[in-house]
Each structure stands twice: as C-alpha cells, then as structure tokens.
Amino acid sequence: MDCHLISKSVDCYHTRHTIHTTLSVIREMSKGSSTVVANQPTLSLTIPRVARCSVLHEGAATSGMELPRGETVFIWVHGFRQRYFRIISVASHLASRLKAIRPTGRSHSVLAFAWPSHLKKAAYARAKAKTADAGRHLARVIAALQANQQRVVVLAHSMGARVALHALLDLPQPVDRLALLAAAVPSNCFDEDQAFPRARVAAKAISVFHSSNDDVLSSGFWLGEALSGEVGAAVCGGLVPLGLNGIPSQPVSNLDRVDVLDVSAEVGGHNPNTWLTSTSLNELLGVELGAPCFDSALGEDEEFDAGEDEELGEQEFQDSCWPGELDASALGEDGGVQGEGGALGESSGPGD
C-alpha cells in the first residue's frame, strides 16, 4: 500500500506531514479501531471514522463490494491543500444541501473522493502532477457505480477539476453531469488542442461555475501554473483560470453541452463551502434530483463554515467530522484513502 496510515502505522510520510489531519488526531483515532473490508475480509485496515469499506483496484473482485446506495451518486472531488476531515466536512455540507433540496423522492448518496493534494502552497506542482493518476482511480470508482446502474454526477472544486477531467477523458460511459466550481484549469482547456478537448470528456453535460470574486484564483493561479512549468503562458498573461472568468475565448455555443454560469453575485471567495451556497448550483442540484423547484433550507446562517480557507487547528478538525447517522464506505486502490486516490462515501439520500 502507498498509504501506511491505514496499515496501522503512524510513522509514515502522510502522518509526518499531516496529510489526513493533525498527527495527534491520527494517533488517537487509530487506537483500538479497525475498518472491515467487505470484499476482502483478510485485509486489515484502520481508517478513522470508517467502520466498513470496500477496495477497488485492478483485478479486485467486485462481488461483495459495498457501493454507495441510491439512484444518483454525487461525487465530491476536493481541491489543493485539503485534509481528511476538511474533505469530509465539505461533503457533509453537500449532503445536507441535497437533503434540503429533495427530502423525499429520488434516492441519492454523496461520495467524497480523496486524493493526495498536499498541504504547502509550494507543493502546487507536486499536487498537480498527481491529478492524472488520481483521475485514473476516480475513473474506476465511476465505472463501478455505472456498472451498478447508478447515475453519476461529479462536482469538482479548484484543482479537483483537473482530477475530474482526467477521470472523464475517453471514459467508455459518460457521467450524467460534471459541475466545475472555481476550476483551477485554463479557460481554454476544452479546445481541441488543449488538455481536455470537449469531445473526449465523457459527460452528458458540463456546467462551469465561475466568480470574478475568487481571490485565490485571481492572485495565485498564474503563480502555481508557472511553478509547475507553464512559465511562458503565465508571464505572457495567457493563463486565465476557468473558475474566474469562465470561457471568454469563444462563444459557449461552440462547445457541445457546456453551460457557463457567472455566480459572481453569489460567491465572494474560493472556499468550497461558499460555492455550495450558490443558488445557481443548488438549482442545478435540484434538477439532478428531479426537483426543479426546491426549498433551500440552508441559508446565510447555515452551520457550515463559509469563511476563509486556512489551516484549521486540531480541535476544529476533531469537531468537523461527519454526523453520526451517515453510513460510511470507502473505495480506493488497495484500500488507499490518500495513497494514490481513494473515496470516502457518505450515504445521505431518501430511501437509504
């Protein structure tokens, strides 16, 4: 395994660099706990707050695998510099919004896909270099859900957009929708000569949400791209982030099934929780749930932190874990939650 944390070892790269959460929290939560692997019972894992999981890798048996329940599975793909509990907290926010939008009717689940996004700002290039491989693992998760006859909607934030786009490149069966929030990819990424030509992105529909108020993308995207090798384009001003200005280089009508939505009036920063409060996004989620008219029960006074993105303290991480009623499962190569890319699912829809 690439991630030794889930092999009950705390002396490894991930814990020393607190990829999942703070070191003391990892040690404490690993004491006396274990994770049952449904389709490989001989495998011994310890994943904090996950009682049962399934492994998904090349050659793994799919019989006995426990997949998220529901007619539609919403996959959350986080961005750069996100820790374990932060990922789960945002996914829980998404799950709560889906419940508010559609408390009854079409059943659904939320699955949070975790990938090694690093923590330091200077690690931008290293994190970006891992997005292609993370996308390959996400593609396996999507394929497993589709084989189970489930609809798949992917929501990706910031650098997570690059992971999602890699996953959908030439995927045999398209997902039902890809929603990109604050996407940290160039605005011309869908052009035929760019990394993610629209014709090769296997999504029945793509929704691009952008905000000119995203301070992280406006100030840091060009620098991150320059550090990862795109110096010429960055210096010449040719790198405009998709999540900041949308697709200004060409009429949207030139792109097949791509909707571009300016949510500048609704979103004032880069924090994923802020993006999840967007009325435009919630309307789209309602459509995917079969509820075009919805009651947005979570508003400005919602319990989820929509403040500045920053390193959280140890106690805040302990307080941000998912609600007890959520049913957790995990999917990842050899069980690796963050080794090469894994998934933590939380079941939340009606009928579960």
Coordinates of C-alpha atoms in Angstrom, one line a residue, residues 56 75-77 111 113-115 128 130-146 152-156 159-175 177-178 180 185 190 195-198 200-203 206 340-343:
L56 CA -11.4 -1.2 -5.7
I75 CA -19.1 12.5 -6.2
W76 CA -17.3 15.4 -4.5
V77 CA -13.7 16.0 -5.7
L111 CA -19.3 10.1 -2.1
F113 CA -13.2 11.2 -3.4
A114 CA -9.9 11.8 -1.6
W115 CA -6.6 12.3 -3.4
K128 CA -0.9 19.0 -10.0
K130 CA -0.7 13.7 -9.2
T131 CA -4.0 14.7 -10.7
A132 CA -3.7 12.4 -13.7
D133 CA -3.1 9.3 -11.6
A134 CA -5.8 10.3 -9.2
G135 CA -8.2 10.7 -12.1
R136 CA -7.4 7.2 -13.2
H137 CA -8.5 5.9 -9.8
L138 CA -11.6 8.1 -9.9
A139 CA -12.5 6.6 -13.3
R140 CA -12.5 3.2 -11.6
V141 CA -14.9 4.4 -8.9
I142 CA -17.2 5.9 -11.6
A143 CA -17.1 2.7 -13.7
A144 CA -18.1 0.6 -10.6
L145 CA -21.1 2.9 -9.9
Q146 CA -22.2 2.8 -13.6
V152 CA -23.3 9.7 -11.5
V153 CA -22.9 13.5 -11.0
V154 CA -19.4 14.8 -10.4
L155 CA -18.8 18.0 -8.6
A156 CA -15.2 19.2 -8.6
M159 CA -7.6 21.7 -8.6
G160 CA -10.1 18.9 -8.2
A161 CA -11.5 19.9 -11.6
R162 CA -8.2 18.7 -13.1
V163 CA -8.7 15.3 -11.4
A164 CA -12.3 15.0 -12.6
L165 CA -11.4 15.9 -16.2
H166 CA -8.6 13.4 -16.2
A167 CA -11.0 10.8 -15.0
L168 CA -13.5 11.5 -17.7
L169 CA -11.1 11.6 -20.6
D170 CA -12.3 8.9 -23.0
L171 CA -14.3 7.2 -20.3
P172 CA -16.4 4.5 -22.1
Q173 CA -19.7 5.6 -20.5
P174 CA -20.4 9.3 -19.8
V175 CA -21.4 10.6 -16.4
R177 CA -23.2 15.7 -15.4
L178 CA -19.9 17.3 -14.5
L180 CA -16.9 22.5 -12.1
V185 CA -7.6 24.9 -15.1
F190 CA -11.9 22.4 -23.7
A195 CA -5.5 19.1 -22.3
F196 CA -9.2 18.3 -22.1
P197 CA -10.9 18.5 -25.6
R198 CA -14.7 18.6 -25.0
R200 CA -13.1 13.5 -25.2
V201 CA -14.6 14.5 -21.9
A202 CA -17.3 11.8 -21.2
A203 CA -20.0 13.9 -19.6
I206 CA -20.8 20.2 -18.2
E340 CA -2.9 7.3 -4.9
G341 CA -6.6 8.3 -4.7
G342 CA -9.5 6.9 -2.8
A343 CA -13.0 7.6 -1.9

